[in-house]
Amino acid sequence: MGYRSIFRAGLFAGQVAAVTGGGSGIGRCTAHELASLGASVALLGRRAERLEAVRAEIAAAGGTASCHACDIRDEERVRGAVADILAAHGRLDALVNNAGGQFPSPLRDISLKGWETVVKNNLTGGFLMAREAYTQWMEAHGGAIVNIVADMWEGMPGMGHSGAARAGMLNFTETAAVEWAASGVRVNAVAPGWIASSGMDTYPESMQPLIRNLGKAVPLQRLGTESEVSAAIVFLLSEAAAFISGSVIRVDGAAPNAKLHHPLARHARSRPFDGFHLASVPKVLQE
């Protein structure tokens, strides 16, 4: 059994898509879906062994992928990684800027080093990847970029460094959509809400009770799946989104729209979509 995508077979045949953070979570899922639809996928991430494991999964499912170990915060390594992708595949049609990371902390306790690390992960690295994809290929040939941001609307208490960086990435998305349009490049964003992904297992034990109860704060009364985020990404990369640029798709079950004066009804009416054949439930949600 392979990936169960809602999109037509061969949608990205002959195209090359780069996915940062491709060794786990949403990036891994998206890489699988793109490969299942005919794309040759370039996997980027800091841990080569994780990338190789995903490459092997994709190959076992009949797809094609290459691995490019890279710290997206390092300008020279990003420049070299994009050059390596072009050397390996001969083109670069799509970029999914998915890599990122943060840690929980109130603003008063965030050090300069901690702040800069998260901003580099969630903003600077994405800028560097997009700039190099553009200057080395897309400026002359066109393409599509999707930047992954977050549910940072109206602030992000407890993760202010990430909220600021993600808001910056959205503004970058809107600017790049204008500046790069004449080159035939579309730039959009996807903002995942609370998604049942492996990233949930990286947070400290003190956050586990909160994580297990997040679904109760969502009008749809559940967490999202990696496949639901991937589907939004794939749509924005596809020809069906040819007139969409500078936009953001929220994948959050309407969580930011919930209001204290309107208690949420408990229900089980929202059925999740999960097309990823290798998806697994995060450990924190299994207890």
GROMACS .gro file of C-alpha atoms in nm:
model
  287
    1MET     CA    1   0.000   0.000   0.000
    2GLY     CA    2   0.127   0.346  -0.089
    3TYR     CA    3   0.027   0.703  -0.016
    4ARG     CA    4  -0.347   0.765  -0.062
    5SER     CA    5  -0.345   1.114  -0.212
    6ILE     CA    6  -0.660   1.289  -0.328
    7PHE     CA    7  -0.466   1.433  -0.623
    8ARG     CA    8  -0.437   1.266  -0.962
    9ALA     CA    9  -0.154   1.028  -1.035
   10GLY     CA   10   0.142   1.181  -1.216
   11LEU     CA   11   0.052   1.537  -1.115
   12PHE     CA   12   0.419   1.628  -1.066
   13ALA     CA   13   0.575   1.389  -1.318
   14GLY     CA   14   0.903   1.527  -1.448
   15GLN     CA   15   0.926   1.786  -1.171
   16VAL     CA   16   1.170   1.821  -0.882
   17ALA     CA   17   1.059   1.932  -0.536
   18ALA     CA   18   1.285   2.016  -0.242
   19VAL     CA   19   1.149   1.963   0.110
   20THR     CA   20   1.338   2.097   0.410
   21GLY     CA   21   1.289   1.917   0.738
   22GLY     CA   22   1.218   1.613   0.522
   23GLY     CA   23   1.339   1.359   0.774
   24SER     CA   24   1.037   1.362   1.003
   25GLY     CA   25   0.686   1.488   1.070
   26ILE     CA   26   0.506   1.704   0.817
   27GLY     CA   27   0.813   1.722   0.593
   28ARG     CA   28   0.841   1.345   0.570
   29CYS     CA   29   0.470   1.312   0.495
   30THR     CA   30   0.480   1.583   0.227
   31ALA     CA   31   0.786   1.428   0.065
   32HIS     CA   32   0.602   1.096   0.041
   33GLU     CA   33   0.295   1.254  -0.114
   34LEU     CA   34   0.494   1.451  -0.370
   35ALA     CA   35   0.693   1.140  -0.464
   36SER     CA   36   0.372   0.938  -0.495
   37LEU     CA   37   0.250   1.197  -0.745
   38GLY     CA   38   0.557   1.160  -0.965
   39ALA     CA   39   0.795   1.425  -0.833
   40SER     CA   40   1.162   1.357  -0.773
   41VAL     CA   41   1.209   1.477  -0.417
   42ALA     CA   42   1.521   1.636  -0.269
   43LEU     CA   43   1.520   1.581   0.108
   44LEU     CA   44   1.700   1.836   0.323
   45GLY     CA   45   1.773   1.828   0.694
   46ARG     CA   46   2.051   1.829   0.949
   47ARG     CA   47   2.048   1.455   1.026
   48ALA     CA   48   2.164   1.251   0.730
   49GLU     CA   49   2.045   0.922   0.879
   50ARG     CA   50   1.688   1.046   0.902
   51LEU     CA   51   1.695   1.166   0.543
   52GLU     CA   52   1.832   0.833   0.426
   53ALA     CA   53   1.557   0.648   0.611
   54VAL     CA   54   1.289   0.856   0.435
   55ARG     CA   55   1.466   0.814   0.100
   56ALA     CA   56   1.454   0.438   0.150
   57GLU     CA   57   1.083   0.454   0.238
   58ILE     CA   58   1.009   0.652  -0.076
   59ALA     CA   59   1.214   0.412  -0.290
   60ALA     CA   60   1.030   0.113  -0.140
   61ALA     CA   61   0.702   0.278  -0.245
   62GLY     CA   62   0.830   0.321  -0.601
   63GLY     CA   63   0.933   0.686  -0.577
   64THR     CA   64   1.255   0.878  -0.627
   65ALA     CA   65   1.439   1.091  -0.372
   66SER     CA   66   1.786   1.223  -0.296
   67CYS     CA   67   1.939   1.330   0.036
   68HIS     CA   68   2.112   1.661   0.106
   69ALA     CA   69   2.232   1.710   0.463
   70CYS     CA   70   2.217   2.082   0.536
   71ASP     CA   71   2.180   2.328   0.821
   72ILE     CA   72   1.947   2.587   0.671
   73ARG     CA   73   2.088   2.850   0.910
   74ASP     CA   74   2.427   2.832   0.733
   75GLU     CA   75   2.430   3.049   0.420
   76GLU     CA   76   2.716   2.869   0.247
   77ARG     CA   77   2.572   2.525   0.317
   78VAL     CA   78   2.234   2.634   0.182
   79ARG     CA   79   2.396   2.770  -0.131
   80GLY     CA   80   2.585   2.445  -0.176
   81ALA     CA   81   2.281   2.227  -0.107
   82VAL     CA   82   2.073   2.398  -0.375
   83ALA     CA   83   2.363   2.365  -0.619
   84ASP     CA   84   2.387   1.994  -0.532
   85ILE     CA   85   2.014   1.948  -0.596
   86LEU     CA   86   2.049   2.108  -0.937
   87ALA     CA   87   2.353   1.893  -1.014
   88ALA     CA   88   2.164   1.579  -0.915
   89HIS     CA   89   1.829   1.655  -1.076
   90GLY     CA   90   1.891   1.926  -1.337
   91ARG     CA   91   1.604   2.147  -1.223
   92LEU     CA   92   1.408   2.268  -0.917
   93ASP     CA   93   1.037   2.329  -0.969
   94ALA     CA   94   0.913   2.348  -0.612
   95LEU     CA   95   1.039   2.429  -0.264
   96VAL     CA   96   0.863   2.339   0.060
   97ASN     CA   97   1.021   2.545   0.339
   98ASN     CA   98   0.915   2.318   0.623
   99ALA     CA   99   1.219   2.302   0.853
  100GLY     CA  100   1.190   2.483   1.183
  101GLY     CA  101   1.187   2.441   1.557
  102GLN     CA  102   1.124   2.613   1.886
  103PHE     CA  103   1.107   2.555   2.259
  104PRO     CA  104   0.846   2.666   2.514
  105SER     CA  105   0.941   2.967   2.724
  106PRO     CA  106   0.788   3.293   2.848
  107LEU     CA  107   0.943   3.599   2.685
  108ARG     CA  108   1.113   3.714   3.004
  109ASP     CA  109   1.322   3.396   3.017
  110ILE     CA  110   1.437   3.379   2.654
  111SER     CA  111   1.808   3.449   2.617
  112LEU     CA  112   1.953   3.628   2.317
  113LYS     CA  113   2.102   3.299   2.200
  114GLY     CA  114   1.766   3.122   2.235
  115TRP     CA  115   1.584   3.399   2.051
  116GLU     CA  116   1.834   3.409   1.765
  117THR     CA  117   1.838   3.030   1.732
  118VAL     CA  118   1.461   3.010   1.687
  119VAL     CA  119   1.451   3.308   1.449
  120LYS     CA  120   1.727   3.151   1.239
  121ASN     CA  121   1.538   2.819   1.232
  122ASN     CA  122   1.197   2.962   1.148
  123LEU     CA  123   1.273   3.273   0.944
  124THR     CA  124   1.632   3.319   0.830
  125GLY     CA  125   1.676   2.961   0.711
  126GLY     CA  126   1.358   2.974   0.506
  127PHE     CA  127   1.467   3.303   0.351
  128LEU     CA  128   1.806   3.158   0.256
  129MET     CA  129   1.650   2.849   0.098
  130ALA     CA  130   1.397   3.054  -0.098
  131ARG     CA  131   1.658   3.305  -0.214
  132GLU     CA  132   1.893   3.034  -0.338
  133ALA     CA  133   1.615   2.839  -0.506
  134TYR     CA  134   1.513   3.160  -0.680
  135THR     CA  135   1.855   3.289  -0.784
  136GLN     CA  136   1.998   2.952  -0.888
  137TRP     CA  137   1.695   2.827  -1.084
  138MET     CA  138   1.349   2.977  -1.046
  139GLU     CA  139   1.435   3.330  -1.154
  140ALA     CA  140   1.503   3.197  -1.504
  141HIS     CA  141   1.259   2.905  -1.512
  142GLY     CA  142   0.968   2.979  -1.275
  143GLY     CA  143   0.847   2.765  -0.988
  144ALA     CA  144   0.643   2.751  -0.670
  145ILE     CA  145   0.740   2.796  -0.308
  146VAL     CA  146   0.536   2.706   0.002
  147ASN     CA  147   0.655   2.835   0.338
  148ILE     CA  148   0.530   2.661   0.651
  149VAL     CA  149   0.438   2.905   0.926
  150ALA     CA  150   0.215   2.838   1.231
  151ASP     CA  151  -0.095   2.932   1.426
  152MET     CA  152   0.059   3.261   1.542
  153TRP     CA  153  -0.248   3.480   1.493
  154GLU     CA  154  -0.302   3.739   1.767
  155GLY     CA  155   0.023   3.640   1.939
  156MET     CA  156   0.184   3.315   2.049
  157PRO     CA  157   0.210   3.319   2.431
  158GLY     CA  158   0.472   3.079   2.560
  159MET     CA  159   0.655   3.075   2.226
  160GLY     CA  160   0.697   3.441   2.142
  161HIS     CA  161   1.022   3.383   1.957
  162SER     CA  162   0.856   3.138   1.719
  163GLY     CA  163   0.548   3.356   1.676
  164ALA     CA  164   0.760   3.655   1.577
  165ALA     CA  165   0.964   3.447   1.333
  166ARG     CA  166   0.659   3.283   1.176
  167ALA     CA  167   0.487   3.619   1.135
  168GLY     CA  168   0.802   3.741   0.965
  169MET     CA  169   0.798   3.443   0.730
  170LEU     CA  170   0.440   3.522   0.632
  171ASN     CA  171   0.538   3.881   0.553
  172PHE     CA  172   0.835   3.752   0.354
  173THR     CA  173   0.593   3.529   0.164
  174GLU     CA  174   0.375   3.826   0.073
  175THR     CA  175   0.673   4.033  -0.040
  176ALA     CA  176   0.836   3.756  -0.242
  177ALA     CA  177   0.504   3.689  -0.416
  178VAL     CA  178   0.522   4.041  -0.559
  179GLU     CA  179   0.895   4.070  -0.629
  180TRP     CA  180   0.926   3.727  -0.793
  181ALA     CA  181   0.599   3.720  -0.987
  182ALA     CA  182   0.759   3.847  -1.306
  183SER     CA  183   0.979   3.538  -1.306
  184GLY     CA  184   0.677   3.309  -1.297
  185VAL     CA  185   0.731   3.220  -0.932
  186ARG     CA  186   0.439   3.182  -0.693
  187VAL     CA  187   0.501   3.206  -0.317
  188ASN     CA  188   0.244   3.098  -0.060
  189ALA     CA  189   0.228   2.977   0.299
  190VAL     CA  190   0.053   2.706   0.497
  191ALA     CA  191  -0.017   2.762   0.867
  192PRO     CA  192  -0.067   2.435   1.055
  193GLY     CA  193  -0.249   2.445   1.384
  194TRP     CA  194  -0.222   2.162   1.636
  195ILE     CA  195  -0.115   1.862   1.429
  196ALA     CA  196  -0.065   1.508   1.559
  197SER     CA  197   0.294   1.483   1.443
  198SER     CA  198   0.622   1.348   1.577
  199GLY     CA  199   0.719   1.701   1.678
  200MET     CA  200   0.481   1.671   1.973
  201ASP     CA  201   0.720   1.421   2.131
  202THR     CA  202   1.001   1.677   2.144
  203TYR     CA  203   0.838   1.894   2.409
  204PRO     CA  204   0.912   1.853   2.782
  205GLU     CA  205   0.710   1.620   3.001
  206SER     CA  206   0.550   1.917   3.176
  207MET     CA  207   0.366   2.000   2.853
  208GLN     CA  208   0.222   1.654   2.795
  209PRO     CA  209  -0.112   1.712   2.976
  210LEU     CA  210  -0.164   2.029   2.771
  211ILE     CA  211  -0.080   1.853   2.446
  212ARG     CA  212  -0.326   1.570   2.519
  213ASN     CA  213  -0.607   1.821   2.572
  214LEU     CA  214  -0.541   2.055   2.280
  215GLY     CA  215  -0.818   1.903   2.070
  216LYS     CA  216  -1.080   2.025   2.318
  217ALA     CA  217  -0.988   2.386   2.231
  218VAL     CA  218  -1.054   2.330   1.859
  219PRO     CA  219  -1.406   2.384   1.719
  220LEU     CA  220  -1.365   2.062   1.518
  221GLN     CA  221  -1.274   1.891   1.849
  222ARG     CA  222  -0.964   1.709   1.734
  223LEU     CA  223  -0.605   1.750   1.623
  224GLY     CA  224  -0.510   1.767   1.259
  225THR     CA  225  -0.315   1.503   1.067
  226GLU     CA  226   0.010   1.540   0.875
  227SER     CA  227  -0.180   1.439   0.560
  228GLU     CA  228  -0.421   1.729   0.598
  229VAL     CA  229  -0.128   1.973   0.603
  230SER     CA  230   0.044   1.798   0.314
  231ALA     CA  231  -0.272   1.819   0.103
  232ALA     CA  232  -0.277   2.198   0.142
  233ILE     CA  233   0.091   2.218   0.046
  234VAL     CA  234   0.045   1.997  -0.259
  235PHE     CA  235  -0.254   2.200  -0.376
  236LEU     CA  236  -0.055   2.525  -0.358
  237LEU     CA  237   0.229   2.367  -0.558
  238SER     CA  238  -0.010   2.234  -0.821
  239GLU     CA  239  -0.136   2.389  -1.142
  240ALA     CA  240  -0.479   2.431  -0.980
  241ALA     CA  241  -0.327   2.712  -0.769
  242ALA     CA  242  -0.185   2.894  -1.071
  243PHE     CA  243  -0.359   3.221  -0.972
  244ILE     CA  244  -0.285   3.194  -0.601
  245SER     CA  245   0.021   3.374  -0.467
  246GLY     CA  246   0.098   3.574  -0.156
  247SER     CA  247  -0.168   3.380   0.034
  248VAL     CA  248  -0.180   3.157   0.339
  249ILE     CA  249  -0.395   2.850   0.401
  250ARG     CA  250  -0.474   2.777   0.765
  251VAL     CA  251  -0.500   2.410   0.858
  252ASP     CA  252  -0.618   2.448   1.217
  253GLY     CA  253  -0.980   2.336   1.261
  254ALA     CA  254  -1.082   2.700   1.324
  255ALA     CA  255  -0.893   2.707   1.657
  256PRO     CA  256  -0.794   3.077   1.625
  257ASN     CA  257  -1.162   3.166   1.577
  258ALA     CA  258  -1.278   3.014   1.906
  259LYS     CA  259  -1.401   3.273   2.157
  260LEU     CA  260  -1.439   3.257   2.534
  261HIS     CA  261  -1.797   3.385   2.518
  262HIS     CA  262  -1.899   3.095   2.291
  263PRO     CA  263  -1.830   2.760   2.463
  264LEU     CA  264  -1.728   2.486   2.222
  265ALA     CA  265  -1.968   2.197   2.179
  266ARG     CA  266  -1.823   1.854   2.243
  267HIS     CA  267  -1.870   1.633   1.939
  268ALA     CA  268  -1.708   1.371   1.717
  269ARG     CA  269  -1.845   1.489   1.383
  270SER     CA  270  -1.515   1.583   1.219
  271ARG     CA  271  -1.357   1.285   1.045
  272PRO     CA  272  -0.982   1.323   0.985
  273PHE     CA  273  -0.817   1.255   0.650
  274ASP     CA  274  -0.507   1.040   0.677
  275GLY     CA  275  -0.363   0.929   0.347
  276PHE     CA  276  -0.009   0.867   0.474
  277HIS     CA  277   0.047   0.492   0.480
  278LEU     CA  278   0.339   0.524   0.726
  279ALA     CA  279   0.177   0.768   0.968
  280SER     CA  280   0.204   0.690   1.338
  281VAL     CA  281   0.049   0.841   1.648
  282PRO     CA  282   0.290   1.052   1.856
  283LYS     CA  283   0.392   0.877   2.177
  284VAL     CA  284   0.251   1.157   2.390
  285LEU     CA  285  -0.097   1.085   2.249
  286GLN     CA  286  -0.073   0.711   2.304
  287GLU     CA  287  -0.074   0.735   2.682
   0.00000   0.00000   0.00000
